[in-house]
XYZ file of C-alpha atoms in Angstrom:
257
model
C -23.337 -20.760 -39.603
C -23.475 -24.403 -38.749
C -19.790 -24.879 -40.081
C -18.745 -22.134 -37.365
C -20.771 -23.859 -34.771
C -18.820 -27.483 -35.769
C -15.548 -25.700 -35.099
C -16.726 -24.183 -32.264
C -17.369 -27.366 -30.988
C -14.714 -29.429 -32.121
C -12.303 -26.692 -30.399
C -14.022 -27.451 -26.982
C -13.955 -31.140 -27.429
C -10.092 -30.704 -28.215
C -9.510 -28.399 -24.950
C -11.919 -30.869 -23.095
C -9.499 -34.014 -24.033
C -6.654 -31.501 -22.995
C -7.675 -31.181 -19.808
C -8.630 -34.257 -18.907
C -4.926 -35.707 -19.513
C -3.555 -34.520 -16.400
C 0.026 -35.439 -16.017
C 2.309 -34.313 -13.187
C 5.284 -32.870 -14.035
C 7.547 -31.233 -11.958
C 10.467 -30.054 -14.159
C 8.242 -26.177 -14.356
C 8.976 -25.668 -10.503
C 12.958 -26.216 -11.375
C 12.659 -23.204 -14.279
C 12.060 -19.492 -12.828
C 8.757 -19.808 -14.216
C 7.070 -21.871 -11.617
C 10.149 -21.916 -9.128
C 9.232 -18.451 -8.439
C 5.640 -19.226 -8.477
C 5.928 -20.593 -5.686
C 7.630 -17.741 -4.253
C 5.033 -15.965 -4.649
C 2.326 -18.225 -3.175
C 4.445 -18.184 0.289
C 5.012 -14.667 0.496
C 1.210 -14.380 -0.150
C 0.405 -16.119 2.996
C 2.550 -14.624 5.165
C 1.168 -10.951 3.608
C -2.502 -11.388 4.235
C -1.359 -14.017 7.855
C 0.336 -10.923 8.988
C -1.810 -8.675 8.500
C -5.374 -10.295 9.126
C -4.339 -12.174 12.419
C -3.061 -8.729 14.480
C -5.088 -8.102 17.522
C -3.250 -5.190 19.838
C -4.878 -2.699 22.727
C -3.468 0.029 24.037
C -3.398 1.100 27.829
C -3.598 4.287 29.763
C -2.872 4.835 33.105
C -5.488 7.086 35.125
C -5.408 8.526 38.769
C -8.702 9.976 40.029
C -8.855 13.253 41.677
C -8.141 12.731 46.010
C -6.585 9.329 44.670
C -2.967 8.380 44.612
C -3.878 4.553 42.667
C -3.423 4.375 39.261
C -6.504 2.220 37.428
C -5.845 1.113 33.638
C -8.129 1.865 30.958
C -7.596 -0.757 27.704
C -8.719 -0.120 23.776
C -8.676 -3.663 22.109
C -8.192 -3.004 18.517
C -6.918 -5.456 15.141
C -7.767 -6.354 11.671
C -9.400 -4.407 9.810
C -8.917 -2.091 12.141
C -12.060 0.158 12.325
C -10.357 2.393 15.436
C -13.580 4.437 15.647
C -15.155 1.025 17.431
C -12.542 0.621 19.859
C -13.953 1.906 23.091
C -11.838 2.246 25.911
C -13.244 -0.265 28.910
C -11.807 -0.504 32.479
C -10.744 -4.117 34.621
C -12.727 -4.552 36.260
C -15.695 -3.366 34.435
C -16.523 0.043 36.508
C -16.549 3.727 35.579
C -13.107 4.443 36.659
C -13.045 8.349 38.275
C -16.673 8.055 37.579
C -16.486 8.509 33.879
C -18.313 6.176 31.615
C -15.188 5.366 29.219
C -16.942 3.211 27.193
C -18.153 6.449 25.563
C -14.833 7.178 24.352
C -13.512 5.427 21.256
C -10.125 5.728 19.142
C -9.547 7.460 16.349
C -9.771 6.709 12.971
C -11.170 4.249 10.538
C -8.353 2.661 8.209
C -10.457 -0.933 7.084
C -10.549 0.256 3.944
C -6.620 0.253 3.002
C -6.684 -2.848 5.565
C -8.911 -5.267 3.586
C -7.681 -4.235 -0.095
C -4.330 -5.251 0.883
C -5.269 -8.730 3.180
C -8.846 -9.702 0.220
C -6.230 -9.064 -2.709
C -3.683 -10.914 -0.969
C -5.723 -13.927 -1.380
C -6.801 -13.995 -4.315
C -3.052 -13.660 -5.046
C -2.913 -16.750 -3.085
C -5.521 -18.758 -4.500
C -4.333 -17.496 -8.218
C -0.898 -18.896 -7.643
C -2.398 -22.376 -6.622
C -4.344 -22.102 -10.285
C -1.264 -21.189 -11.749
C 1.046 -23.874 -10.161
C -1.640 -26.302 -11.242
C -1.424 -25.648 -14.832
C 2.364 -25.453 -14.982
C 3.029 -28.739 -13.279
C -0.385 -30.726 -14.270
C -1.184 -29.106 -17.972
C 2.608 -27.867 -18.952
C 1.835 -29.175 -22.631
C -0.841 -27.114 -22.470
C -0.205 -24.264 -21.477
C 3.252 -24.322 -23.661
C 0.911 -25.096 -27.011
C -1.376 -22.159 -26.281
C -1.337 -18.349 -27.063
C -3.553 -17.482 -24.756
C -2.711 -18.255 -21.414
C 0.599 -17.484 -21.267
C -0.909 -14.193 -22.686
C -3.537 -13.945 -19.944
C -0.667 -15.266 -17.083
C 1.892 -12.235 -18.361
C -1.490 -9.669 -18.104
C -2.240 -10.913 -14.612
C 1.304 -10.362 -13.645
C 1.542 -6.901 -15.002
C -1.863 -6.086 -13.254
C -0.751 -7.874 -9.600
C 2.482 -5.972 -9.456
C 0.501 -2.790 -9.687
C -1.735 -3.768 -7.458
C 1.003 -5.127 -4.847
C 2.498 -1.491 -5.590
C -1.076 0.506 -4.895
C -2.416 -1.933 -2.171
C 1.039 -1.866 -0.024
C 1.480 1.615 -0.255
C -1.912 2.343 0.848
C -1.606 -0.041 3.776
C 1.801 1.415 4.430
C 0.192 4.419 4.671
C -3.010 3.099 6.682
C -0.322 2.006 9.288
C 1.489 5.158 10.044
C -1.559 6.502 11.496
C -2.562 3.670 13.007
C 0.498 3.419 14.982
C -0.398 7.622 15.682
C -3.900 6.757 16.534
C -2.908 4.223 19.026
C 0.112 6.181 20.929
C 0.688 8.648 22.979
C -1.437 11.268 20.964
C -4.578 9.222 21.953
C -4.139 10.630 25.728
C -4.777 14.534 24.410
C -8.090 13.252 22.816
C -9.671 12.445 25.598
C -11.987 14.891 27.409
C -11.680 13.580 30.880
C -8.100 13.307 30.294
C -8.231 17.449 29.752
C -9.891 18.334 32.662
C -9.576 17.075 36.665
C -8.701 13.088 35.689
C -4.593 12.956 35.446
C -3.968 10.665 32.504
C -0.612 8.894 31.490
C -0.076 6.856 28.514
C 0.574 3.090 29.489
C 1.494 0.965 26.254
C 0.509 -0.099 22.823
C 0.951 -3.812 21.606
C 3.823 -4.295 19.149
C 2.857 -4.049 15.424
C 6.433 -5.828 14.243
C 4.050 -7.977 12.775
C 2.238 -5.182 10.794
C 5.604 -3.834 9.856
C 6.410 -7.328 8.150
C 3.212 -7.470 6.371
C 4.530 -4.174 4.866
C 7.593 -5.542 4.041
C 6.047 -9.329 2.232
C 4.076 -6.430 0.351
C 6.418 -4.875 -1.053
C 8.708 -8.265 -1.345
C 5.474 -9.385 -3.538
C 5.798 -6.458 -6.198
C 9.725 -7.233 -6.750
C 8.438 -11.029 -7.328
C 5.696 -10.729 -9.395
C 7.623 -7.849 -11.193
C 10.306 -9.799 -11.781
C 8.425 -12.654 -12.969
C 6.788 -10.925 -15.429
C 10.159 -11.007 -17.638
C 10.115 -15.358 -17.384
C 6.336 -14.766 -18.380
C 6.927 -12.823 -20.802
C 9.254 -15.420 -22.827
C 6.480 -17.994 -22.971
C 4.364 -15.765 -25.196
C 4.139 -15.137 -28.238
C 5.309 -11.100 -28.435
C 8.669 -12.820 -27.258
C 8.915 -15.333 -30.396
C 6.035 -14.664 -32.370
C 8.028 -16.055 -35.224
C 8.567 -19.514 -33.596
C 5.029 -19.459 -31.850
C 3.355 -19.284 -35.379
C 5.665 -22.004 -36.698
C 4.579 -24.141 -34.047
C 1.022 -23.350 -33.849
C 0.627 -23.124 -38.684
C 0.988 -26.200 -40.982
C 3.350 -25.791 -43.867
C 4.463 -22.338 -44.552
C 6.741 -20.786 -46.542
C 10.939 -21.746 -45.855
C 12.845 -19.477 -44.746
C 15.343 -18.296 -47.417
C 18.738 -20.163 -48.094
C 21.809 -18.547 -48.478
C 21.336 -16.169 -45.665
């Protein structure tokens, strides 16, 4: 017991001295390994910046009954896009037609495909910083162990699925957004149905949205691709050399071979 305990220890004083010699090197980032790295920790950004920082409304014309002028009624929506909050609100604030439209909300709640895709988007980000660390500041390291390249090629299996799942889901989250918000919305509306003459006005661009779909999906072919350079720095690539490197002595190979 206390001899397992001294290993213990001495294992954690040897990782301890390990990571205290920090030394920067840069050659990593000029390998695929942590040149596309850093890929990946730019089109991070610009997947959850997309996304997270939208903020749209959409505008309907209305003409009151006796009334030739046209008043606007505006729904402010954005990230995470809880539509089902959105109440419509007049400029100025007065019941336009006297009809309270405050009452009368969009459609749809889609903040739960919203936030997977923007929350695991940073922690995709702040991952990559962790990783880039380690290959640049620890390379020895990380080169000398089994275990975290092990534990960087699970992570990159597990992210591109996730990219895959996430992205698809928000893909999917902003089709009916885009429904929610256009020219269907008018038909919803009970005022619109009855003596109040209703015409859609406009909807804010969602190019923005549409390129957060597209960084999502540009993550998966990334992180799916660098799964291969991760790959070769473990040890189901060359167990036969990692062993070498990690045993003492051995057996020679045969001669004559």
């Amino acid at each position: 017991m206390a001899s397992n305990i001294y290993l213990v220890r001495q294992r954690i004083s040897r990782l301890g001295q390990r990571m205290s010699s920090f030394q920067l090197n840069i050659n990593p980032l000029k390998e695929p390994l942590g040149f596309i790295k850093v890929l990946e920790w730019i089109a991070s950004i610009f997947a959850f910046a997309t996304c997270g920082g939208f903020d749209g409304k959409t505008e309907i014309q209305v003409t009151c009954p006796k009334l030739t002028e046209n008043k606007t009624i505006t729904a402010a929506f954005g990230y995470p896009f809880r539509l089902n909050e959105a109440s419509f609100q007049a400029h100025p604030d007065v019941n336009v037609c006297d009809v309270n439209w405050k009452s009368y909300v969009l459609i749809g709640d889609y903040s739960s495909s919203a936030q997977f895709y923007v929350t695991f988007a940073v922690f995709v980000f702040l991952y990559c910083i962790a990783a880039l660390l380690l290959y640049v500041g620890y390379t020895s390291l990380y080169r000398d162990s089994r275990k975290l390249p092990m534990i960087d090629f699970v992570v990159t299996l597990v992210a591109t699925f996730l990219w895959l799942v996430s992205t698809s889901a928000w893909a999917k989250a902003l089709t009916d957004i885009k429904v929610a918000t256009g020219q269907g919305i008018v038909k919803e509306l009970q005022p619109c149905n009855q003596d109040v003459l209703c015409y859609f006005g406009s909807v804010t661009s969602m190019g923005s949205l549409n390129v957060s779909v597209i960084f999502g999906f540009l993550n998966m072919i990334l992180w799916g691709g660098n799964a291969w350079f991760v790959y070769k720095e473990t040890s189901l690539h060359s167990p036969s050399n990692t062993s070498a490197s990690h045993g003492q002595g051995g057996i020679p190979p045969p001669s004559g071979i």
